[in-house]
Structure formats: C-alpha cells, structure tokens
C-alpha cells in the first residue's frame, strides 16, 4: 500500500463543517492528512497525528483545499473570437452576431476544419493551464462539430485528453448547441440526426448530454425530446438555460430530471423552487455574465434562499468567456452575484463536484479521493481577494503529486 502523510498545513479547508472544525468551510488549523492508495485515510490536527513512517510531504505552512472542480467548460475548439469582442465593444449584441452567421457557428467552422492533433494540442494547453491553477476535475462539452463525424471527433479528443492528463476529465455531448447553418430551414432533420445518429454513436464516449435552450438555439419541447432520448442511453442531463431570457429553464431542468442547469441569469423564483425540490444543482457562470456585458447576473442570493445547491464554473469557451480561472469566477460571484466568500469557495469545490454527480471529491474527508490543491496564501479568502492572481503551490490528483510545489 502507498501511504503518504502531508504535514505542516497552516489551514486545511475541508469543506465539511463537522464538529470541532472552524466555520462553514470546516477549517482545521495546523493540520496533517494521510493518504492511503489515493484515498484520504486520516485528517486532523498535526499534534494528534498517529505515528507514521511512510512518505512525508511538508506543506511549508501553505493552505490545502480540495482540488478545484470545473464542472462546465467548452475547452475543445479551434480559433478565437476577439473580432466579435471588438464588435460587441462597438455596440453589436452577442445574439445579433450569432444571427448574422458568427458566434457559435464561427467556432463550429474552425473546429470542423481543425485536425484532431490541433484540437488535442490546443485543448491540452488549456488543461495544463487549469492544472496550474489547482483544477483537478474538468467537464468538457462537445458542440462545435454539429455533424456526426465532427461531434465524434470532439468526443474522441476529450477521451484522448482524459488519457493524457492527470486531471479527471468528463465528457458531455452538446450536439444540440445551435442548429447548424446548413439545417436552419430543416431543424427537425438535424434534431432527428442528434437523437437517432449522434446519441447512439457518442453515448459510449461521454457521461452526459446537454442542450442549449434559448431563442436562436433549442426550444423547451425539443430539449425534452433530446433529453428523454439521452436518458435512454444512460446519460446524465445538464442544460444551458435562461442565459439571455427567462425560458422557464429551472422548471424544465426539474421536469427532465437534470443533474445540473447552467447560466440561470434570468431565472425566476418559480424555477428556483422547482430546482430546489428536484435537487437540480445550479451552475452559475459569473465569467459569462461579466464578459457578455449588460450587467445582468443570476440572483444567487435568491437561489440559495430557495434552497438550491449552487456551483460556480468558468464556462470556458471562445465566445462568452475565454477565461480558465475558477477562482476569478468565484471572485466575480462574490462581487456581482451576492454570494459570500464561503459560498463561492464551496461553489468551485464540493458543489461543483455535486453538479457532476460526484460525491467522492470536493471535500477533504476520510474515504474521499486525494484530489488536493495547495496555495501559498494566509487563508482561503485571500484567493478570492487577490482576484486574477495565481497562488497555487502544488497539486495532488488521486494521491499523485506533480509540479509546482511539494504536493
Ligand atoms: O455557455 N450558451 C451557449 N454556449 C456557450 C457559448 C458558446 C460560444 O459562444 O461559443 C455558453 O455561453
Ligand atoms: Fe456553456
């Protein structure tokens, strides 16, 4: 058995407020933790640590948190869209640009044209970037292929990334991102292809299915049909809803038994209560709200008041938010969405794991995966306060440590 002890941790932020631990994040000061074969085996105060003579790592009084979970990304794509950003700065809208043939379709064209090798190399650099920020689990969506062949290509690249990098990478099929330009006059046929050709071919490569429900994308009824089919293939459901208008996304997510619903900028109390009752995790994407402009953000306070579990993710994509920084997103959630620092830190760890249906990570507890991020910071709040700065000192994934520090 491989056993490792990490000692000299100034603050172990367990994300579990059990008795004797400090605050809503369950902090243990001057802590140690032991890992047996990739799983956490002992957690506590260093003075109470049982005698141990295996590998010992010194955290040098850094703080240790669960590895960050980015539960919603579009990390595989070719091209970039700074030209559209410039147009938006001059008054054009995101949806106007999309209606004129740009937006998601411009990334679809670039991604269709790109080789697997190019997609793998560019997405690999983004994964490296995320690892360097303490991200240990990443969800990645397809959705820039929009033909059977190109969606397969994306799903296979996601599979290659999962093999190549130590982060735990989970794929989601987003064939219903937009209706591709060539099917604009015959959307029924494209939806038939999604349900009857793409889902059977791709379901074995991914663990979930997502649909973008919005004017200019898919309707509620189309989403219900696609999600019903996806569930027959054993896929979990995530949804993009209520990003630019109130489309009753919370209620829809509850009705289709979604694991998570993302964006929710325009969701109302009815939708929030439906999500709370059905146990749908809200994935809030502060960077997307920030970067598309207009000042609209999800009402996180109301959502939490309704009892909704709230996660935070980067939504990294080349259109609405080309940032790979979960902590920066958590800072925006605090300043613009009314979340407390504690809620925001839970949003990028424990609750983000729950948005992927994963309860074996996101907290530091006996029996959990040893996915850890170590930061050179006086406390966990400093990470949000110094927005945009990267304080990572080391990362451990499934008990293996690599790069950047002693972990
Ligand atoms: O999550 N809303 C839909 N999809 C992405 C944007 C994709 C793009 O603009 O390329 C999002 O914001
Ligand atoms: Fe998204």
Coordinates of C-alpha atoms and ligand atoms in Angstrom, one line a residue:
X1 CA 0.0 0.0 0.0
X2 CA 1.3 3.5 -0.8
X3 CA 0.9 5.8 2.2
X4 CA 1.7 9.5 2.3
X5 CA 1.5 12.0 5.1
X6 CA 1.2 15.7 4.4
X7 CA 2.2 17.7 7.5
X8 CA 2.7 21.4 8.3
X9 CA -0.6 22.6 6.7
X10 CA -1.5 26.0 8.2
X11 CA -5.2 25.7 7.2
X12 CA -6.8 22.5 5.9
X13 CA -10.0 23.7 4.3
X14 CA -12.1 20.5 4.4
X15 CA -15.4 22.0 3.1
X16 CA -17.1 19.9 5.8
X17 CA -18.1 21.8 8.9
X18 CA -18.0 18.8 11.3
X19 CA -17.8 19.4 15.0
X20 CA -14.6 20.9 16.2
X21 CA -13.8 22.5 12.9
X22 CA -14.0 26.2 12.1
X23 CA -16.8 27.9 10.2
X24 CA -18.9 26.8 7.2
X25 CA -15.8 25.5 5.4
X26 CA -14.7 23.2 8.3
X27 CA -11.2 24.5 8.6
X28 CA -8.6 22.6 10.7
X29 CA -5.6 24.8 11.7
X30 CA -2.0 23.4 11.9
X31 CA -3.3 20.2 10.3
X32 CA -2.0 17.0 8.8
X33 CA -3.6 14.4 6.5
X34 CA -2.7 10.9 5.5
X35 CA -3.4 9.3 2.1
X36 CA -3.6 5.5 1.6
X37 CA -3.6 4.3 -2.1
X38 CA -5.0 7.6 -3.4
X39 CA -7.7 8.0 -0.8
X40 CA -7.8 10.2 2.3
X41 CA -7.3 8.0 5.3
X42 CA -6.8 10.4 8.2
X43 CA -7.5 14.1 8.7
X44 CA -6.8 16.1 11.8
X45 CA -4.7 18.4 13.9
X46 CA -1.0 17.7 13.5
X47 CA -0.5 17.2 17.2
X48 CA -2.9 14.3 17.1
X49 CA -1.5 12.6 14.1
X50 CA -0.9 8.9 14.7
X51 CA 2.7 7.7 14.3
X52 CA 3.7 7.2 10.7
X53 CA 6.9 6.1 8.9
X54 CA 5.9 6.3 5.2
X55 CA 6.5 9.1 2.7
X56 CA 6.1 12.5 4.4
X57 CA 5.5 15.7 2.5
X58 CA 5.9 19.1 4.0
X59 CA 3.3 21.7 3.1
X60 CA 5.5 24.5 4.5
X61 CA 2.6 26.2 6.2
X62 CA 0.7 26.6 2.9
X63 CA -3.1 26.1 3.0
X64 CA -4.6 23.0 1.5
X65 CA -8.1 22.8 -0.1
X66 CA -9.9 20.1 -2.2
X67 CA -8.7 20.2 -5.8
X68 CA -10.9 22.6 -7.8
X69 CA -13.7 21.2 -9.9
X70 CA -14.6 23.0 -13.2
X71 CA -18.0 21.4 -13.9
X72 CA -18.9 23.3 -17.2
X73 CA -16.4 24.0 -20.0
X74 CA -16.2 24.1 -23.8
X75 CA -12.5 23.5 -23.7
X76 CA -12.1 21.7 -27.1
X77 CA -12.4 24.1 -30.0
X78 CA -10.3 25.8 -32.7
X79 CA -10.0 29.5 -33.4
X80 CA -10.7 32.6 -31.2
X81 CA -13.3 35.4 -31.5
X82 CA -11.6 38.6 -30.4
X83 CA -13.0 40.2 -33.5
X84 CA -16.5 39.6 -32.1
X85 CA -15.4 41.0 -28.8
X86 CA -14.4 44.2 -30.6
X87 CA -17.8 44.3 -32.4
X88 CA -19.6 44.0 -29.1
X89 CA -17.5 46.8 -27.7
X90 CA -18.9 48.9 -30.6
X91 CA -22.5 48.1 -29.8
X92 CA -23.3 44.8 -31.6
X93 CA -25.0 42.2 -29.5
X94 CA -23.8 38.6 -28.9
X95 CA -27.1 37.3 -30.3
X96 CA -27.0 39.7 -33.3
X97 CA -23.6 38.5 -34.2
X98 CA -24.8 34.9 -34.0
X99 CA -27.8 35.6 -36.1
X100 CA -25.5 37.1 -38.8
X101 CA -23.6 33.8 -39.0
X102 CA -20.9 34.4 -36.4
X103 CA -20.9 33.4 -32.8
X104 CA -21.0 29.6 -32.1
X105 CA -21.2 28.9 -35.8
X106 CA -17.9 30.6 -36.4
X107 CA -16.2 28.3 -33.9
X108 CA -18.0 25.4 -35.5
X109 CA -16.4 26.2 -38.8
X110 CA -13.0 26.5 -37.3
X111 CA -13.4 23.3 -35.3
X112 CA -14.7 21.3 -38.3
X113 CA -11.6 22.4 -40.3
X114 CA -9.1 21.5 -37.5
X115 CA -7.3 18.2 -37.2
X116 CA -7.6 16.0 -34.1
X117 CA -3.9 16.8 -33.4
X118 CA -4.5 20.5 -33.5
X119 CA -7.6 20.2 -31.2
X120 CA -5.7 17.9 -28.8
X121 CA -2.7 20.2 -28.7
X122 CA -4.7 23.4 -28.1
X123 CA -7.1 21.8 -25.6
X124 CA -4.1 20.2 -23.9
X125 CA -2.5 23.6 -23.3
X126 CA -5.8 24.7 -21.7
X127 CA -5.8 21.7 -19.4
X128 CA -2.2 22.4 -18.4
X129 CA -3.3 26.0 -17.6
X130 CA -6.1 24.7 -15.4
X131 CA -3.9 22.2 -13.6
X132 CA -1.5 25.1 -12.9
X133 CA -4.5 26.8 -11.1
X134 CA -5.4 23.8 -8.9
X135 CA -8.2 22.3 -11.1
X136 CA -8.3 18.5 -10.7
X137 CA -11.6 17.6 -12.3
X138 CA -12.8 19.1 -15.6
X139 CA -16.1 18.6 -17.6
X140 CA -15.8 19.3 -21.3
X141 CA -18.6 19.6 -23.8
X142 CA -18.7 18.8 -27.5
X143 CA -21.0 21.1 -29.5
X144 CA -18.6 22.8 -32.0
X145 CA -18.8 19.9 -34.5
X146 CA -22.5 19.6 -35.2
X147 CA -22.1 16.7 -37.7
X148 CA -21.9 13.1 -36.6
X149 CA -18.3 13.0 -37.8
X150 CA -17.2 16.2 -36.1
X151 CA -19.1 15.6 -32.9
X152 CA -17.3 12.2 -32.8
X153 CA -14.0 13.9 -33.4
X154 CA -14.6 16.2 -30.4
X155 CA -15.7 13.4 -28.2
X156 CA -12.6 11.4 -29.1
X157 CA -10.4 14.3 -28.4
X158 CA -12.0 14.6 -25.0
X159 CA -11.2 10.9 -24.5
X160 CA -7.6 11.5 -25.5
X161 CA -7.2 14.4 -23.1
X162 CA -8.6 12.2 -20.3
X163 CA -5.9 9.6 -21.1
X164 CA -3.1 12.1 -21.5
X165 CA -3.5 14.4 -18.5
X166 CA -3.8 13.6 -14.8
X167 CA -6.9 15.7 -14.3
X168 CA -10.2 13.7 -14.2
X169 CA -11.9 14.7 -17.4
X170 CA -15.6 14.1 -18.1
X171 CA -17.2 14.5 -21.5
X172 CA -20.7 15.8 -22.2
X173 CA -22.4 15.6 -25.6
X174 CA -23.7 19.0 -26.8
X175 CA -24.8 18.2 -30.3
X176 CA -27.9 20.4 -29.6
X177 CA -25.8 23.6 -29.1
X178 CA -27.2 25.5 -32.0
X179 CA -28.9 24.3 -35.2
X180 CA -26.1 24.3 -37.7
X181 CA -26.4 26.8 -40.6
X182 CA -27.0 24.1 -43.2
X183 CA -30.1 22.8 -41.3
X184 CA -31.6 26.2 -40.4
X185 CA -34.5 25.6 -42.9
X186 CA -35.0 22.0 -41.6
X187 CA -34.3 21.9 -37.9
X188 CA -36.4 18.7 -37.4
X189 CA -34.0 16.8 -39.6
X190 CA -31.0 18.0 -37.6
X191 CA -32.7 17.1 -34.3
X192 CA -33.5 13.6 -35.8
X193 CA -29.8 13.2 -36.5
X194 CA -28.9 14.2 -33.0
X195 CA -31.3 11.7 -31.5
X196 CA -31.0 8.8 -33.9
X197 CA -27.5 9.0 -35.2
X198 CA -25.3 11.1 -32.9
X199 CA -26.6 9.9 -29.5
X200 CA -26.2 6.2 -30.2
X201 CA -22.7 6.7 -31.6
X202 CA -21.4 9.1 -29.0
X203 CA -23.1 8.0 -25.8
X204 CA -20.4 5.5 -25.0
X205 CA -17.7 8.2 -25.1
X206 CA -19.4 10.7 -22.7
X207 CA -21.2 10.6 -19.4
X208 CA -23.8 13.3 -20.0
X209 CA -25.9 15.2 -22.6
X210 CA -26.5 19.0 -22.6
X211 CA -28.9 21.2 -24.6
X212 CA -28.8 25.0 -25.1
X213 CA -32.3 26.2 -24.6
X214 CA -32.7 29.8 -25.8
X215 CA -34.1 31.8 -28.7
X216 CA -31.8 31.1 -31.6
X217 CA -30.9 27.7 -30.2
X218 CA -33.4 25.0 -29.0
X219 CA -37.0 25.1 -27.7
X220 CA -38.2 23.6 -24.5
X221 CA -40.1 20.8 -26.3
X222 CA -37.0 20.0 -28.5
X223 CA -34.9 19.8 -25.3
X224 CA -37.4 17.5 -23.6
X225 CA -37.3 15.1 -26.7
X226 CA -33.5 15.1 -26.8
X227 CA -33.1 14.7 -23.0
X228 CA -35.6 11.8 -23.0
X229 CA -33.6 10.1 -25.7
X230 CA -30.3 10.8 -23.9
X231 CA -31.6 9.2 -20.7
X232 CA -32.3 6.0 -22.6
X233 CA -28.6 5.8 -23.3
X234 CA -27.9 6.2 -19.6
X235 CA -26.6 9.8 -19.9
X236 CA -27.0 12.4 -17.1
X237 CA -28.6 15.7 -18.2
X238 CA -27.1 19.2 -18.0
X239 CA -28.8 22.2 -19.6
X240 CA -27.9 25.7 -20.7
X241 CA -31.0 27.7 -19.7
X242 CA -32.2 31.3 -19.0
X243 CA -28.9 32.8 -20.2
X244 CA -30.4 35.7 -22.3
X245 CA -34.1 35.5 -21.4
X246 CA -36.4 33.7 -19.0
X247 CA -37.3 30.5 -20.8
X248 CA -38.6 28.7 -17.7
X249 CA -35.3 26.9 -17.5
X250 CA -35.4 25.9 -13.8
X251 CA -38.7 24.2 -14.2
X252 CA -37.6 22.5 -17.4
X253 CA -34.5 21.2 -15.7
X254 CA -36.6 19.8 -12.8
X255 CA -39.0 18.2 -15.3
X256 CA -36.3 16.4 -17.3
X257 CA -34.5 15.2 -14.1
X258 CA -31.4 17.2 -14.9
X259 CA -28.3 16.8 -12.7
X260 CA -27.5 20.5 -13.3
X261 CA -28.7 23.6 -15.0
X262 CA -26.3 26.3 -16.0
X263 CA -26.4 30.1 -16.6
X264 CA -29.8 31.0 -15.0
X265 CA -29.2 34.7 -15.3
X266 CA -32.9 35.3 -16.0
X267 CA -34.5 32.5 -13.8
X268 CA -37.3 33.4 -11.5
X269 CA -38.4 32.2 -8.1
X270 CA -40.7 29.5 -9.6
X271 CA -37.8 27.9 -11.5
X272 CA -35.5 28.2 -8.5
X273 CA -38.0 26.4 -6.2
X274 CA -38.6 23.7 -8.8
X275 CA -34.8 23.2 -8.9
X276 CA -34.5 23.0 -5.2
X277 CA -37.4 20.5 -4.9
X278 CA -35.9 18.3 -7.7
X279 CA -32.3 18.5 -6.4
X280 CA -31.0 20.1 -9.7
X281 CA -27.7 21.8 -9.0
X282 CA -27.4 25.4 -10.3
X283 CA -24.2 26.0 -12.1
X284 CA -23.6 29.8 -12.1
X285 CA -21.2 31.2 -14.7
X286 CA -20.1 34.6 -13.5
X287 CA -17.5 35.0 -16.2
X288 CA -20.1 34.5 -19.0
X289 CA -22.3 37.2 -17.4
X290 CA -19.4 39.5 -16.9
X291 CA -17.9 39.1 -20.4
X292 CA -21.2 39.3 -22.4
X293 CA -21.8 42.6 -20.6
X294 CA -25.1 44.3 -19.8
X295 CA -24.8 43.9 -16.0
X296 CA -27.2 41.0 -15.6
X297 CA -26.2 38.3 -13.2
X298 CA -28.1 35.3 -11.7
X299 CA -29.7 36.1 -8.4
X300 CA -27.6 33.8 -6.4
X301 CA -28.9 35.1 -3.1
X302 CA -32.5 34.3 -4.0
X303 CA -31.4 30.9 -5.4
X304 CA -29.6 30.0 -2.1
X305 CA -32.6 31.3 -0.2
X306 CA -34.8 28.9 -2.2
X307 CA -32.6 26.0 -1.1
X308 CA -30.8 25.4 -4.4
X309 CA -27.3 23.9 -4.3
X310 CA -25.1 26.4 -6.2
X311 CA -21.9 25.6 -8.1
X312 CA -19.7 28.0 -9.9
X313 CA -17.8 27.2 -13.1
X314 CA -15.7 29.1 -15.7
X315 CA -17.8 28.0 -18.8
X316 CA -14.5 28.5 -20.6
X317 CA -15.4 29.0 -24.3
X318 CA -14.1 31.3 -27.1
X319 CA -17.3 33.3 -27.3
X320 CA -18.9 34.2 -24.0
X321 CA -16.0 33.7 -21.6
X322 CA -12.5 32.8 -22.7
X323 CA -11.1 32.5 -19.1
X324 CA -9.7 29.4 -17.5
X325 CA -9.7 30.7 -13.9
X326 CA -12.3 29.3 -11.5
X327 CA -11.1 31.4 -8.6
X328 CA -11.5 34.6 -10.7
X329 CA -15.1 33.4 -11.4
X330 CA -15.6 32.9 -7.7
X331 CA -14.4 36.5 -7.0
X332 CA -17.0 37.8 -9.6
X333 CA -19.7 35.7 -7.9
X334 CA -18.9 37.4 -4.7
X335 CA -18.8 41.0 -6.0
X336 CA -21.6 40.8 -8.6
X337 CA -23.9 38.0 -7.6
X338 CA -24.2 38.5 -3.8
X339 CA -22.5 35.2 -2.8
X340 CA -20.5 35.1 0.4
X341 CA -16.8 34.1 0.1
X342 CA -17.7 30.8 1.8
X343 CA -20.5 30.0 -0.7
X344 CA -18.2 30.9 -3.6
X345 CA -15.4 28.5 -2.3
X346 CA -18.0 25.7 -1.9
X347 CA -19.2 26.5 -5.4
X348 CA -15.9 25.6 -7.0
X349 CA -15.2 22.5 -4.9
X350 CA -18.0 20.5 -3.2
X351 CA -21.0 21.9 -5.1
X352 CA -19.2 21.7 -8.5
X353 CA -18.5 18.0 -7.8
X354 CA -22.2 17.5 -7.0
X355 CA -23.1 19.2 -10.3
X356 CA -21.3 16.3 -12.0
X357 CA -22.9 13.8 -9.7
X358 CA -19.6 13.2 -7.9
X359 CA -19.6 12.9 -4.1
X360 CA -16.2 11.3 -3.8
X361 CA -14.3 14.6 -4.1
X362 CA -14.7 18.3 -3.4
X363 CA -14.3 17.8 0.3
X364 CA -11.4 16.6 2.4
X365 CA -12.7 13.7 4.4
X366 CA -11.7 10.1 5.2
X367 CA -12.6 8.0 2.2
X368 CA -12.6 10.8 -0.4
X369 CA -10.2 10.9 -3.4
X370 CA -7.0 12.6 -2.5
X371 CA -7.5 15.5 -5.0
X372 CA -5.9 18.5 -3.4
X373 CA -4.8 22.0 -4.2
X374 CA -2.2 23.7 -2.1
X375 CA -1.9 27.5 -2.1
X376 CA 0.7 30.0 -0.8
X377 CA -1.8 32.2 1.0
X378 CA -2.5 33.3 4.6
X379 CA -6.0 31.9 4.3
X380 CA -8.6 30.8 1.8
X381 CA -10.3 34.2 1.5
X382 CA -7.1 35.7 0.2
X383 CA -7.5 33.6 -3.0
X384 CA -10.7 35.5 -3.8
X385 CA -9.5 38.8 -2.6
X386 CA -6.4 38.7 -4.8
X387 CA -8.6 38.2 -7.9
X388 CA -6.8 37.2 -11.0
X389 CA -3.6 36.2 -9.1
X390 CA -2.5 32.5 -9.1
X391 CA -1.2 31.5 -5.7
X392 CA -1.0 27.7 -6.4
X393 CA 1.9 26.0 -4.7
X394 CA 1.1 22.4 -5.6
X395 CA -1.5 19.9 -6.8
X396 CA -2.3 16.2 -5.9
X397 CA -4.6 14.1 -8.0
X398 CA -5.7 10.7 -6.7
X399 CA -2.8 10.7 -4.4
X400 CA -0.2 11.5 -7.1
X401 CA 1.7 14.8 -6.8
X402 CA 3.1 16.8 -9.6
X403 CA 4.7 20.1 -10.5
X404 CA 4.7 23.5 -8.8
X405 CA 5.4 22.5 -5.2
X406 CA 5.8 19.7 -2.7
X407 CA 2.4 18.2 -3.2
Ligands
LIG1 O1 -22.1 28.6 -22.4 N1 -24.7 29.4 -24.3 C1 -24.2 28.6 -25.1 N2 -22.9 28.2 -25.2 C2 -21.8 28.9 -24.7 C3 -21.3 29.9 -25.6 C4 -20.6 29.3 -26.7 C5 -19.9 30.3 -27.7 O2 -20.3 31.5 -27.8 O3 -19.1 29.8 -28.4 C6 -22.0 29.4 -23.3 O4 -22.1 30.6 -23.0
LIG2 FE1 -21.6 26.8 -21.7

